[in-house]
mmCIF file of C-alpha atoms in Angstrom:
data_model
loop_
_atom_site.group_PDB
_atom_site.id
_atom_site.type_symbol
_atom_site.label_atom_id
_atom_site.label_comp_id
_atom_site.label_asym_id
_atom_site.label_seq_id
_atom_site.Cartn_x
_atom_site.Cartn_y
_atom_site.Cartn_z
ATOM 1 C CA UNK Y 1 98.516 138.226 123.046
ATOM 2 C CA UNK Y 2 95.011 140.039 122.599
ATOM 3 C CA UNK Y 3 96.658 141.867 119.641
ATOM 4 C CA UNK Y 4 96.146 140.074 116.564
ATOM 5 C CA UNK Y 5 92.802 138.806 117.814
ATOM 6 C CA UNK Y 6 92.123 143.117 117.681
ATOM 7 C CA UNK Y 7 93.427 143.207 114.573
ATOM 8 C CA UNK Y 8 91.707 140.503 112.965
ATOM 9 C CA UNK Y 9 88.071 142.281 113.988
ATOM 10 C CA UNK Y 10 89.189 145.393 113.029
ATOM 11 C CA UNK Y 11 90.196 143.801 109.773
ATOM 12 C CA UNK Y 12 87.247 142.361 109.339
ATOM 13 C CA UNK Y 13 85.006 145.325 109.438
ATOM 14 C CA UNK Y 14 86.924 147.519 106.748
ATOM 15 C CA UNK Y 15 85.806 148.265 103.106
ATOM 16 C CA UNK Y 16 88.324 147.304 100.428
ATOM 17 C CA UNK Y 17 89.763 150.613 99.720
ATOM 18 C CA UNK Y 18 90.658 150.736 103.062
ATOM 19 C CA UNK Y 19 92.007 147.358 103.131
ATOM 20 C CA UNK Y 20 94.294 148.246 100.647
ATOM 21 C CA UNK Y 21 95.516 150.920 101.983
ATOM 22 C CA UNK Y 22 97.038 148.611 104.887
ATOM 23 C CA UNK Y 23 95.243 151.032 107.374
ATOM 24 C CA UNK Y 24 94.782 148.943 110.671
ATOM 25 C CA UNK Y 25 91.892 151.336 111.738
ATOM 26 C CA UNK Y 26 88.493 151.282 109.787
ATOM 27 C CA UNK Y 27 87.535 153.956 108.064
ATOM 28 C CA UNK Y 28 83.698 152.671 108.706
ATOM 29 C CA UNK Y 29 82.178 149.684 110.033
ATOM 30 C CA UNK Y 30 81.350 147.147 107.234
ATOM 31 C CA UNK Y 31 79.659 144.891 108.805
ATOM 32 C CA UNK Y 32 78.220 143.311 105.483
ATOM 33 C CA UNK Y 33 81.350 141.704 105.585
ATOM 34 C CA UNK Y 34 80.062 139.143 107.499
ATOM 35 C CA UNK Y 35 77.283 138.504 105.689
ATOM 36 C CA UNK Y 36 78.899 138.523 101.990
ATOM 37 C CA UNK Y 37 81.583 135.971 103.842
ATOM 38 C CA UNK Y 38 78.394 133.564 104.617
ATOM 39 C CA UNK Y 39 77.125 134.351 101.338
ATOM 40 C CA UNK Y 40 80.657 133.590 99.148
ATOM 41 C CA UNK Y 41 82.153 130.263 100.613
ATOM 42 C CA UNK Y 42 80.239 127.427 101.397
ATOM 43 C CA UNK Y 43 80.125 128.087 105.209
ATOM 44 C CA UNK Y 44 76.631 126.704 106.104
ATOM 45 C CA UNK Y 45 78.722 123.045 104.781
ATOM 46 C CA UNK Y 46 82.307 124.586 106.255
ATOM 47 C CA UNK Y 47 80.765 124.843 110.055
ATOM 48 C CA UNK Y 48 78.367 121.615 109.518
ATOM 49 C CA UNK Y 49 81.611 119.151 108.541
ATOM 50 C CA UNK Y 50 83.869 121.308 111.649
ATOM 51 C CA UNK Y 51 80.786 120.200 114.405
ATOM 52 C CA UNK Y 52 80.465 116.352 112.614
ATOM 53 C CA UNK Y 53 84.190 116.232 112.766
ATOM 54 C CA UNK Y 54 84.682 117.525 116.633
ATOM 55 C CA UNK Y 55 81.933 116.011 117.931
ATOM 56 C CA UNK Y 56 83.533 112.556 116.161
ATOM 57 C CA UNK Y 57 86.797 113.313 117.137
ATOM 58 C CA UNK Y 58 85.683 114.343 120.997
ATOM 59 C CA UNK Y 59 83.605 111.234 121.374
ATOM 60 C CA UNK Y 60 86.206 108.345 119.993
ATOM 61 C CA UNK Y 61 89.241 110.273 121.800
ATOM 62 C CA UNK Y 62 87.803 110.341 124.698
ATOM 63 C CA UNK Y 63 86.917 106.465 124.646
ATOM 64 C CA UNK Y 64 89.687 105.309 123.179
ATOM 65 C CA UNK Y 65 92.486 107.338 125.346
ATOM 66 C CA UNK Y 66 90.381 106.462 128.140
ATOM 67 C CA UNK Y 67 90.457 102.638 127.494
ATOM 68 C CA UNK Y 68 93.992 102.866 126.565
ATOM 69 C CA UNK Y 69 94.887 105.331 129.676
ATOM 70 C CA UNK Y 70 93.042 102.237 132.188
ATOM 71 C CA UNK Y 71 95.195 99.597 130.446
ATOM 72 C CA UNK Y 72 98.980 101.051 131.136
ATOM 73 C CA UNK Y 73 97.622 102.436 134.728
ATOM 74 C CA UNK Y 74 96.282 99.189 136.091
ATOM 75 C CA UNK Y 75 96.283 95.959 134.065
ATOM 76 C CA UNK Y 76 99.756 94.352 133.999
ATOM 77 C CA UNK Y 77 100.056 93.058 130.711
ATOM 78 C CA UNK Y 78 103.404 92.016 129.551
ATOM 79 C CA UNK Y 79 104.896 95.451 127.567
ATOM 80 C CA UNK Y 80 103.464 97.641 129.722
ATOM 81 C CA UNK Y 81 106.092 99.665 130.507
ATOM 82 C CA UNK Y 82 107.400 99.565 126.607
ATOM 83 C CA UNK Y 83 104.159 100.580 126.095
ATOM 84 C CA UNK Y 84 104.103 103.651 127.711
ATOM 85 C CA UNK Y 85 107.866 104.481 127.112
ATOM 86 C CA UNK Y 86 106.899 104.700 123.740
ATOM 87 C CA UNK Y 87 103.531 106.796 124.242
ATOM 88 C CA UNK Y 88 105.737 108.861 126.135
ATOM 89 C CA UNK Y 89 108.445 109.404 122.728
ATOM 90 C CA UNK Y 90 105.605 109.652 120.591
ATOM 91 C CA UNK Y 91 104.431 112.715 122.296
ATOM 92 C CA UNK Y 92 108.571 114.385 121.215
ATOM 93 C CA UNK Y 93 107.700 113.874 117.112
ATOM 94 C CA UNK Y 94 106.743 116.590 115.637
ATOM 95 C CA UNK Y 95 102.943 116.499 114.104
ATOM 96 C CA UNK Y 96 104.570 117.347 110.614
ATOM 97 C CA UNK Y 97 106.851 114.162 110.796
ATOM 98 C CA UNK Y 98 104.153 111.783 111.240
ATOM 99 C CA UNK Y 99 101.819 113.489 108.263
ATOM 100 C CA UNK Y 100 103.212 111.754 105.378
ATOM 101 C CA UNK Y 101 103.062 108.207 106.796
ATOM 102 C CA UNK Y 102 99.819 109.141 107.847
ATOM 103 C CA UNK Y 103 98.696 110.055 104.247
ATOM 104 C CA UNK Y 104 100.244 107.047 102.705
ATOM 105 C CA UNK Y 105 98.852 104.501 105.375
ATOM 106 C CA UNK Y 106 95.312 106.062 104.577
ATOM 107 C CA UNK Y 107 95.831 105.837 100.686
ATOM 108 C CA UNK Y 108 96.610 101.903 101.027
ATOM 109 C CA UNK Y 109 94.337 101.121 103.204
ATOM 110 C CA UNK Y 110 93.105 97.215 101.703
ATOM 111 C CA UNK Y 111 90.152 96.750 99.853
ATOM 112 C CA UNK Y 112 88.808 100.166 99.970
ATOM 113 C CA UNK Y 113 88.430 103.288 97.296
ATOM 114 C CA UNK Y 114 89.261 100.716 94.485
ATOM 115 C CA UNK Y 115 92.303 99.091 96.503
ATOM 116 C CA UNK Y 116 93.405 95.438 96.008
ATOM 117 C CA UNK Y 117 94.610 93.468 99.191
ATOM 118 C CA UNK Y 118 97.764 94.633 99.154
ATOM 119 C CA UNK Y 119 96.649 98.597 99.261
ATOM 120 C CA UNK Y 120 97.358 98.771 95.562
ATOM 121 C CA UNK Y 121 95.295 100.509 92.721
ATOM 122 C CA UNK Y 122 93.098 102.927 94.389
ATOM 123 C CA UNK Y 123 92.539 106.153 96.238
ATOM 124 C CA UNK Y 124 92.382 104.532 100.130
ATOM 125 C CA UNK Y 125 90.110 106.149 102.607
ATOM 126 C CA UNK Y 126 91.264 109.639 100.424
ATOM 127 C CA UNK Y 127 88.389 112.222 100.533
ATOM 128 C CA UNK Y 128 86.001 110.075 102.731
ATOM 129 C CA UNK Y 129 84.908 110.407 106.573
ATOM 130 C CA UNK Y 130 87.170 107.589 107.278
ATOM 131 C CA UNK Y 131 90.562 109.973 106.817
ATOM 132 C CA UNK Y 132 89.079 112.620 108.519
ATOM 133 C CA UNK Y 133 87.694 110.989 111.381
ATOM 134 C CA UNK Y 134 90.186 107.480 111.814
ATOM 135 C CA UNK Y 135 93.565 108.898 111.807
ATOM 136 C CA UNK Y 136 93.162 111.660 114.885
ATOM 137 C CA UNK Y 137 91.915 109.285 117.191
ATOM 138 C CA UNK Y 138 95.171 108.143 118.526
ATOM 139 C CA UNK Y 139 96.334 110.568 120.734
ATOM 140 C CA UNK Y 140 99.647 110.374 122.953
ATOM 141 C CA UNK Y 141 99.133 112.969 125.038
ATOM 142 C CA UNK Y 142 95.404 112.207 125.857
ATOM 143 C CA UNK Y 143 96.016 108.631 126.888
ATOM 144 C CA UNK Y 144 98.923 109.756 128.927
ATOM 145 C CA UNK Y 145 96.959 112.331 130.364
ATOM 146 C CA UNK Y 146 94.131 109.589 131.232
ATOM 147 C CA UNK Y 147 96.560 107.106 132.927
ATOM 148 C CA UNK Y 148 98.246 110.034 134.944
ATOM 149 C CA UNK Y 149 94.291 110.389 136.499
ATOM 150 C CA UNK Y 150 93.736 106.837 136.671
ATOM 151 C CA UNK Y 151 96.984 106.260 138.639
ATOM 152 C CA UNK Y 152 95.710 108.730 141.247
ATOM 153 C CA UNK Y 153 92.580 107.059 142.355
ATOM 154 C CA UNK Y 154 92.547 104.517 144.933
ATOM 155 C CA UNK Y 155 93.921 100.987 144.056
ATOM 156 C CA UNK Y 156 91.647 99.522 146.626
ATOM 157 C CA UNK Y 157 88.797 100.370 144.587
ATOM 158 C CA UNK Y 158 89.392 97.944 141.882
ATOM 159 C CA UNK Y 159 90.619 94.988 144.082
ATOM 160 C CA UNK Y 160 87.310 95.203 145.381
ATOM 161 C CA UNK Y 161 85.361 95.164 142.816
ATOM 162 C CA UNK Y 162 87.435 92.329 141.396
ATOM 163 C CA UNK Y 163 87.011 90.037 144.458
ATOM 164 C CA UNK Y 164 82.772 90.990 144.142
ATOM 165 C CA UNK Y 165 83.168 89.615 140.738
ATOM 166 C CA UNK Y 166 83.585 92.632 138.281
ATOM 167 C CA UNK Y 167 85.060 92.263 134.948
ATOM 168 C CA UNK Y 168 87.910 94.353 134.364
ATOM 169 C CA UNK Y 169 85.699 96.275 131.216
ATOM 170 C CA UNK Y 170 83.005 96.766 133.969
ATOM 171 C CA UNK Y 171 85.761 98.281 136.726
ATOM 172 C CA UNK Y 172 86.679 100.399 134.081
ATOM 173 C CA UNK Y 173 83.305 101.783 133.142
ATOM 174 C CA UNK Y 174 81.418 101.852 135.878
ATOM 175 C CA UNK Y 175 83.732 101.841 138.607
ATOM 176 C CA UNK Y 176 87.404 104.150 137.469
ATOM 177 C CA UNK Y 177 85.920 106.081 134.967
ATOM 178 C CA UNK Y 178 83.091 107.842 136.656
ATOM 179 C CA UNK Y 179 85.681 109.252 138.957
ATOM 180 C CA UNK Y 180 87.480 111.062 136.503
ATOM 181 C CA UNK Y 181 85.123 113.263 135.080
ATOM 182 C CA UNK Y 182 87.728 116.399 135.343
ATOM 183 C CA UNK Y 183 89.976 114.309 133.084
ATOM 184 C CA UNK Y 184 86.874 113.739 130.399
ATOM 185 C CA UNK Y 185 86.149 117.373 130.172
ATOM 186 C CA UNK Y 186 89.397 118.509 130.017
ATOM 187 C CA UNK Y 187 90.856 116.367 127.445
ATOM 188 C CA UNK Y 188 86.977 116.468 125.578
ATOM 189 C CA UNK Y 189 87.719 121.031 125.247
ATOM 190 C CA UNK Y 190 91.094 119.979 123.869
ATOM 191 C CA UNK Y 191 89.925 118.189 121.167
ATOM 192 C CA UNK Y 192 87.243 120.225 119.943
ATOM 193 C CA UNK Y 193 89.334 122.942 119.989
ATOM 194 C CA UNK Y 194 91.758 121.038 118.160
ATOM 195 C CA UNK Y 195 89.558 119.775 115.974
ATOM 196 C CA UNK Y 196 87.546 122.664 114.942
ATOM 197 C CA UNK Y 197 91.456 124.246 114.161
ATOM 198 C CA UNK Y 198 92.444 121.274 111.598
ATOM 199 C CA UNK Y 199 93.594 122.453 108.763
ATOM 200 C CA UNK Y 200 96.623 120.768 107.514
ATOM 201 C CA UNK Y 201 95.184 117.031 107.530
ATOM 202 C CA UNK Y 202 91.925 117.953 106.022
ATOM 203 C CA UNK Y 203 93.162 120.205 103.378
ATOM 204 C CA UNK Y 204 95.529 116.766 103.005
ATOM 205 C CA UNK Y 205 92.920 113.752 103.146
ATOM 206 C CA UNK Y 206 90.426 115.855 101.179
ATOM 207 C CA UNK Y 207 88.829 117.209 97.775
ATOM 208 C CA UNK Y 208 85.495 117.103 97.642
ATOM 209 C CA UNK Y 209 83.432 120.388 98.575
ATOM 210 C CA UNK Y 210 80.828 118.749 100.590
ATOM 211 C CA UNK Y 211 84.200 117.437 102.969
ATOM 212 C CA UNK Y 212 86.167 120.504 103.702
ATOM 213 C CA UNK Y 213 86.124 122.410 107.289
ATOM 214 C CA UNK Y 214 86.289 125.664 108.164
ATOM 215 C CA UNK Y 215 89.728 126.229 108.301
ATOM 216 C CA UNK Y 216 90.420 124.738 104.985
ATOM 217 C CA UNK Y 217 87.349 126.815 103.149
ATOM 218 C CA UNK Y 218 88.817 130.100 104.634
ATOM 219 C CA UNK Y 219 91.139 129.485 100.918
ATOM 220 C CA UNK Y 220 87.880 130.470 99.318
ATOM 221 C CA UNK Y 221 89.012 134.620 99.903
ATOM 222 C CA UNK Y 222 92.486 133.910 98.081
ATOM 223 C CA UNK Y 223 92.553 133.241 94.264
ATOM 224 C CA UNK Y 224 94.948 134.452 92.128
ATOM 225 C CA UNK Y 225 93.293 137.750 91.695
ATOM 226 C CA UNK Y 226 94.946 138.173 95.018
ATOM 227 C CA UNK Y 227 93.135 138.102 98.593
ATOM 228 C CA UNK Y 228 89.721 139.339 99.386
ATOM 229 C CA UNK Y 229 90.925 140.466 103.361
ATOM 230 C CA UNK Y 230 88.272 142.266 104.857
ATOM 231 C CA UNK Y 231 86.215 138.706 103.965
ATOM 232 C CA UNK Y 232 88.705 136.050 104.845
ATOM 233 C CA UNK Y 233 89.159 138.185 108.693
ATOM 234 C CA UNK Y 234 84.906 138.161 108.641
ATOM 235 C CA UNK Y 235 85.115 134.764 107.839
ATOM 236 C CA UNK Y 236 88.192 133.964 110.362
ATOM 237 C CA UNK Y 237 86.137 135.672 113.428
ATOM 238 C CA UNK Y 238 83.070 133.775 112.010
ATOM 239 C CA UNK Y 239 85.669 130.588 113.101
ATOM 240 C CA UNK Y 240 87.276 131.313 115.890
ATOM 241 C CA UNK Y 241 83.864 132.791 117.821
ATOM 242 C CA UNK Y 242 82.878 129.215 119.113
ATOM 243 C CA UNK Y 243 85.766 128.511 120.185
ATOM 244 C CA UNK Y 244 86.253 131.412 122.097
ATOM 245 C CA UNK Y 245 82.814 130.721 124.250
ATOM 246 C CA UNK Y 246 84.004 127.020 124.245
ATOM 247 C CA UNK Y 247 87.057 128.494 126.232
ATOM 248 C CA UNK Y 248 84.692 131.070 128.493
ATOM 249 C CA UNK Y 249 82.609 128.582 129.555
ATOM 250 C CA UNK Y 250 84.507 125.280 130.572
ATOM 251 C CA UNK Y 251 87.529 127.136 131.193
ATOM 252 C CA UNK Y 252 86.984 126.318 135.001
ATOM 253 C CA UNK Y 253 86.886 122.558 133.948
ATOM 254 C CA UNK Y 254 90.018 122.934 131.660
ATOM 255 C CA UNK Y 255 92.331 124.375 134.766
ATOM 256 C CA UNK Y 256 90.746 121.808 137.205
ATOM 257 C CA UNK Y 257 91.415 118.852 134.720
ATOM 258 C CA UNK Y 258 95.134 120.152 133.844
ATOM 259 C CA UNK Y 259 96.026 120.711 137.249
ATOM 260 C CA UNK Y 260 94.875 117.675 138.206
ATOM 261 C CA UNK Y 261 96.899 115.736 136.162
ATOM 262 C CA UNK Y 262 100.091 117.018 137.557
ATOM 263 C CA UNK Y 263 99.619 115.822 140.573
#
């Protein structure tokens, strides 16, 4: 499994020559690589838009799957259970089914990017913060991964709070919530991670410069001159690096928060 992440380093510190010879080891260390991958794409803008984008992504998943987890766990609203049946389906569709539906919904969005009421005549939320950002935030398998947690604690908790005169917004916040902090960090790794590895709905939803990612602006090493390798694997480590510590460090969070919600 270790291989290609070898691979890709090795890659990453060969000349050209060597590059093209399809050698897998270096015949020196280039580590300029690194340096003239900065230097070509537009990475200082790449890696600021991949943090804006996670850390949006992180903080609107984890309220919103969180609110929706609470509401199919413990309030009894009529649909409940069609609710979550269908939660449960959505998670079967493949991501690649749902993208073009996606991309139209965005591009009619009313009364924005030139749009009439009726979604006509304009661009949408197309290449704005809006398509990156909206879209994402409804996640399947995070809000079924929220109510599997919420299910778990203590029902008595809540009927007490409710006969000392708690809202049900103030059970969930103050009271439910606090007690599943292994669900929060666990589902809050996944979606940086997932969000910092975008690639297909950005490269989608966008055109302007100043709004691609990372992933997307590794495409700067390929033109039709062919591709510039030993840059676009500098430039690929350069991507996957933070991730990687992401994983070292709250890995014991990640295992505690998915075995946890097997339970």
């Amino acid at each position: 499994m270790i291989t290609p992440f070898i691979w890709m380093l090795l890659a990453s510190l060969q000349t050209s020559t060597s590059a093209m010879q399809e050698s897998i080891i270096p015949s020196g260390f280039r580590w300029q690589n690194y340096v003239e991958a900065w230097g070509e794409a537009n990475f200082d803008i790449y890696v600021l838009n991949s943090v804006i984008l996670a850390v949006a992504h992180t903080v609107g998943t984890v309220i919103m799957c969180s609110m929706a987890g609470y509401a199919l766990a413990s309030l009894p609203f009529r649909g409940a259970r069609i609710t979550f049946l269908l939660t449960i389906a959505m998670l079967s569709i493949p991501t690649y089914v749902v993208v073009i539906p996606q991309f139209l919904i965005v591009k009619m969005i009313p009364l924005a990017g030139g749009n009439d009421i009726l979604g006509q005549g304009g661009s949408g939320w197309l290449d704005t913060w809006w398509a990156l950002i909206i879209p994402p935030l409804a996640a399947p398998f995070f809000t079924f991964l929220f109510r599997q947690f919420y299910l778990a604690l203590p029902k008595e908790l809540a009927e007490a709070a409710r006969i000392d005169g708690v809202g049900e917004f103030g059970i969930y916040l103050r009271i439910m919530t606090p007690l599943i902090k292994p669900a929060i960090a666990v589902v809050a790794v996944m979606q940086v991670q997932w969000s910092w590895n975008s690639f297909l709905w950005p490269l989608l939803v966008t055109r302007s410069e100043g709004l691609r990612v990372i992933q997307v602006g590794l495409s700067s090493f390929q033109s039709e001159a062919g591709v510039q390798w030993p840059l676009l694997m500098a430039g690929a480590t350069i991507a996957i690096v933070p991730m990687v510590l992401l994983f070292l460090v709250a890995q014991r969070y990640f295992v505690e928060g998915l075995a946890g919600s097997v339970k």
